């Protein structure tokens, strides 16, 4: 159902009002009634399941201070941010600015995590000790527009702040799986790893500690370029040859069975010599998640963001090529704003990916009726009828009687108005006769 | 309930991340769970009533092309817009820019009317002949922050495009009055006028046609500076002395009874010589609106926006000093983008004004329960209990057992969790005992 915005070629754009493009800005979308209603229904399900799992919705402004957005927590997304110009800029400020950012004091958020950390630091005293937040809101990234990727898109995040134990991860995963099931997307798999296990595996293979983050950037491309591509890229870069050889040998092993999930499966999937306590921790987490969900340990799952400190996870579904969402533990991040460590973990659903997979009931509205009226009917009589039907719990639309009723009836059916009645000067509530549009 | 954002004095702001302000941007607000839930409930009522009146919700991106935002349709609001910087600006573009707007290609919307006209021009072929739109969304204006005025705020607009007759105004007013009644704000009054009547009245008093718009800017201040202020300001400007004298004499008449609304009341409230057909049109509109609503004809009601072409209206309520919303007919506006005339009228509710007036039921959640658990309990057992309760339709929050339960219980009560149960290793679903938090 999702549609890509139509763009006028740049050369056809005009700057005068009379003839300027009527399209939304590049990479952004308008939503017509049927699609808007569908999106709101899906968001309603998500909100409702998250809420039943004990999470509370909050809201922050769409913009944050430039200094906060560019504090290094957003990774590559920082570069994709929309900057807002200072108001009342004078000619002198313009002439002397050496950097565009000097003309900007605010920017649109590129994710919901940076605003959440700022929100928590601001309102901590008013929030529960363990705070479970829902954020369902648009974010903006000036990415190159492409199919299925937009410059304004909705994220659905849940986060648990203040819980250091695996209960946080278990609640996040359980709530997310329940949400996808409520949307009819059962059969999800959770791919899981722990940043600390990844580091231990890299060390065991011979990668120096200070080369880990750099190697992870390449390893993070496993989904896209496969093991061969990763090894080739690592060889082109400045890593220890023996370590890359060891990784290649490791990749070439017969794949271990990822399921059932447990200490033995994790140990078998890792190079020898990784700390057993870390393995036990991840196995406990896997056990606690509801048994209907397939949990797959992925020893080289990395996830892009630099702020993850422990467990990381992604959710996949047979109907979707990419992941439907992901998250992890980011214990250090909130502390940067508070001057003390606060444990935190979050899980984000990629709303634009799932909204097209979901098959919710159609737009049929059992109570919706259209009144087809003669053009010379006085408004007062018509409104009295409409008001009476609304009072009965109906949704009512007035439509002038057209010469050819076919296009109107098709339009009504498409909007979910499946029942019509004809109104003339003599019509009363009791004499109204409804018939199906089809 | 509304709160003003706390601002750190400018001198106390830091630009490094560690100690930067944790407040939202100036004039913008965070919403904590209780307030967020309240706002969403109020928005839900508004959405639901508008929908039952046959309107359909749409959505547009938060930003529009700069050229469109500055096409002269936004009045003073255009100057308050947030401009978005072009991406990838180079040093040369910065150095040679003479005007800040040259560095901006997009801006945040300052109202929902400009985006609606662009949306309609883009999607007309896919929309009903008479299109009834709901837009419930934030807008941004960089106004001087003051009590009750914010830089990001929500507007609730309904518009009817394609209906030239008074039925449009009647449906808009009826739906708006019904919405306010559903929110418990019954007893609204509608102040109504017609731009064409206003022009006729000014002509009858001796104002030259080309001085009307200029005079209306001052007359629009009647609410703030009263008749004396308006006359004094008009005298300081370049209007015909005889016309201002005539207006002063007119203002000094004994006030006419505004109700009941009808041809005679309108005629009596206007200077002699105004076109009777126009008066009859407004009287018909007044008659068609549901009899429970007080309709007051205000001969000098002007409303600020320049795009109104016919009926204009404002809604007042005894509990609010200012108007709760307003609207009118703007037949010329959509034609500017389409090259042909399309009739249109709209009504906007000032959400931030009404949300504080509304007394919806409290945050009590009958199904919400908190499980107070021992810290050494395994996550799996706890999650199994939580999942079982959610399956029964409950909203469940897990809380670690604190040494002193009082602050936790108070926090739970404030969040609407009024029922708690204690969980130990021996607890099963059947042995859970709920007790009230109070």
PDB file of N, CA, C and O in Angstrom, chain A residues 63-86:
ATOM      1  N   UNK A  63      12.234  19.320  17.911  1.00  0.00           N
ATOM      2  CA  UNK A  63      13.612  19.799  17.766  1.00  0.00           C
ATOM      3  C   UNK A  63      14.354  19.797  19.092  1.00  0.00           C
ATOM      4  O   UNK A  63      13.763  19.831  20.164  1.00  0.00           O
ATOM      5  N   UNK A  64      15.676  19.716  18.980  1.00  0.00           N
ATOM      6  CA  UNK A  64      16.576  19.736  20.126  1.00  0.00           C
ATOM      7  C   UNK A  64      17.708  20.716  19.819  1.00  0.00           C
ATOM      8  O   UNK A  64      17.945  21.053  18.653  1.00  0.00           O
ATOM      9  N   UNK A  65      18.424  21.121  20.865  1.00  0.00           N
ATOM     10  CA  UNK A  65      19.573  21.996  20.661  1.00  0.00           C
ATOM     11  C   UNK A  65      20.595  21.332  19.736  1.00  0.00           C
ATOM     12  O   UNK A  65      20.866  20.132  19.849  1.00  0.00           O
ATOM     13  N   UNK A  66      21.173  22.138  18.855  1.00  0.00           N
ATOM     14  CA  UNK A  66      22.195  21.641  17.933  1.00  0.00           C
ATOM     15  C   UNK A  66      23.336  20.945  18.675  1.00  0.00           C
ATOM     16  O   UNK A  66      23.800  19.879  18.267  1.00  0.00           O
ATOM     17  N   UNK A  67      23.781  21.537  19.787  1.00  0.00           N
ATOM     18  CA  UNK A  67      24.910  20.969  20.536  1.00  0.00           C
ATOM     19  C   UNK A  67      24.581  19.547  20.983  1.00  0.00           C
ATOM     20  O   UNK A  67      25.433  18.655  20.961  1.00  0.00           O
ATOM     21  N   UNK A  68      23.325  19.311  21.384  1.00  0.00           N
ATOM     22  CA  UNK A  68      22.946  17.982  21.861  1.00  0.00           C
ATOM     23  C   UNK A  68      22.850  16.992  20.703  1.00  0.00           C
ATOM     24  O   UNK A  68      23.277  15.838  20.817  1.00  0.00           O
ATOM     25  N   UNK A  69      22.302  17.454  19.580  1.00  0.00           N
ATOM     26  CA  UNK A  69      22.158  16.550  18.432  1.00  0.00           C
ATOM     27  C   UNK A  69      23.517  16.170  17.856  1.00  0.00           C
ATOM     28  O   UNK A  69      23.660  15.124  17.236  1.00  0.00           O
ATOM     29  N   UNK A  70      24.514  17.036  18.054  1.00  0.00           N
ATOM     30  CA  UNK A  70      25.831  16.763  17.478  1.00  0.00           C
ATOM     31  C   UNK A  70      26.853  16.433  18.555  1.00  0.00           C
ATOM     32  O   UNK A  70      27.994  16.842  18.485  1.00  0.00           O
ATOM     33  N   UNK A  71      26.391  15.686  19.565  1.00  0.00           N
ATOM     34  CA  UNK A  71      27.287  15.334  20.659  1.00  0.00           C
ATOM     35  C   UNK A  71      27.933  13.975  20.442  1.00  0.00           C
ATOM     36  O   UNK A  71      28.574  13.438  21.334  1.00  0.00           O
ATOM     37  N   UNK A  72      27.744  13.386  19.268  1.00  0.00           N
ATOM     38  CA  UNK A  72      28.422  12.134  18.955  1.00  0.00           C
ATOM     39  C   UNK A  72      27.629  10.892  19.302  1.00  0.00           C
ATOM     40  O   UNK A  72      28.140   9.784  19.171  1.00  0.00           O
ATOM     41  N   UNK A  73      26.375  11.047  19.750  1.00  0.00           N
ATOM     42  CA  UNK A  73      25.580   9.875  20.122  1.00  0.00           C
ATOM     43  C   UNK A  73      24.747   9.349  18.964  1.00  0.00           C
ATOM     44  O   UNK A  73      24.184   8.277  19.044  1.00  0.00           O
ATOM     45  N   UNK A  74      24.656  10.105  17.897  1.00  0.00           N
ATOM     46  CA  UNK A  74      23.780   9.705  16.796  1.00  0.00           C
ATOM     47  C   UNK A  74      24.493   8.998  15.667  1.00  0.00           C
ATOM     48  O   UNK A  74      23.871   8.648  14.675  1.00  0.00           O
ATOM     49  N   UNK A  75      25.796   8.786  15.813  1.00  0.00           N
ATOM     50  CA  UNK A  75      26.543   8.106  14.748  1.00  0.00           C
ATOM     51  C   UNK A  75      26.377   8.838  13.431  1.00  0.00           C
ATOM     52  O   UNK A  75      26.335  10.069  13.389  1.00  0.00           O
ATOM     53  N   UNK A  76      26.261   8.052  12.349  1.00  0.00           N
ATOM     54  CA  UNK A  76      26.125   8.649  11.018  1.00  0.00           C
ATOM     55  C   UNK A  76      24.857   9.493  10.888  1.00  0.00           C
ATOM     56  O   UNK A  76      24.782  10.376  10.033  1.00  0.00           O
ATOM     57  N   UNK A  77      23.849   9.205  11.708  1.00  0.00           N
ATOM     58  CA  UNK A  77      22.594   9.948  11.585  1.00  0.00           C
ATOM     59  C   UNK A  77      22.771  11.441  11.861  1.00  0.00           C
ATOM     60  O   UNK A  77      22.005  12.267  11.375  1.00  0.00           O
ATOM     61  N   UNK A  78      23.794  11.780  12.650  1.00  0.00           N
ATOM     62  CA  UNK A  78      24.032  13.200  12.945  1.00  0.00           C
ATOM     63  C   UNK A  78      24.243  13.994  11.671  1.00  0.00           C
ATOM     64  O   UNK A  78      23.824  15.137  11.553  1.00  0.00           O
ATOM     65  N   UNK A  79      24.928  13.345  10.710  1.00  0.00           N
ATOM     66  CA  UNK A  79      25.240  14.056   9.463  1.00  0.00           C
ATOM     67  C   UNK A  79      23.993  14.245   8.605  1.00  0.00           C
ATOM     68  O   UNK A  79      23.990  15.048   7.676  1.00  0.00           O
ATOM     69  N   UNK A  80      22.940  13.457   8.886  1.00  0.00           N
ATOM     70  CA  UNK A  80      21.728  13.505   8.070  1.00  0.00           C
ATOM     71  C   UNK A  80      20.674  14.435   8.647  1.00  0.00           C
ATOM     72  O   UNK A  80      19.554  14.509   8.158  1.00  0.00           O
ATOM     73  N   UNK A  81      21.027  15.139   9.724  1.00  0.00           N
ATOM     74  CA  UNK A  81      20.045  15.958  10.416  1.00  0.00           C
ATOM     75  C   UNK A  81      19.639  17.196   9.642  1.00  0.00           C
ATOM     76  O   UNK A  81      20.427  17.752   8.884  1.00  0.00           O
ATOM     77  N   UNK A  82      18.392  17.627   9.837  1.00  0.00           N
ATOM     78  CA  UNK A  82      17.916  18.900   9.299  1.00  0.00           C
ATOM     79  C   UNK A  82      18.220  19.987  10.326  1.00  0.00           C
ATOM     80  O   UNK A  82      17.765  19.905  11.473  1.00  0.00           O
ATOM     81  N   UNK A  83      18.990  21.000   9.917  1.00  0.00           N
ATOM     82  CA  UNK A  83      19.349  22.095  10.819  1.00  0.00           C
ATOM     83  C   UNK A  83      18.355  23.239  10.673  1.00  0.00           C
ATOM     84  O   UNK A  83      17.926  23.565   9.560  1.00  0.00           O
ATOM     85  N   UNK A  84      17.985  23.840  11.789  1.00  0.00           N
ATOM     86  CA  UNK A  84      17.059  24.970  11.772  1.00  0.00           C
ATOM     87  C   UNK A  84      17.850  26.254  11.952  1.00  0.00           C
ATOM     88  O   UNK A  84      18.723  26.341  12.833  1.00  0.00           O
ATOM     89  N   UNK A  85      17.565  27.233  11.095  1.00  0.00           N
ATOM     90  CA  UNK A  85      18.330  28.480  11.139  1.00  0.00           C
ATOM     91  C   UNK A  85      17.941  29.310  12.349  1.00  0.00           C
ATOM     92  O   UNK A  85      16.776  29.351  12.748  1.00  0.00           O
ATOM     93  N   UNK A  86      18.927  29.980  12.921  1.00  0.00           N
ATOM     94  CA  UNK A  86      18.621  30.957  13.957  1.00  0.00           C
ATOM     95  C   UNK A  86      17.641  31.981  13.393  1.00  0.00           C
ATOM     96  O   UNK A  86      17.695  32.308  12.212  1.00  0.00           O
TER      97      UNK A  86
END
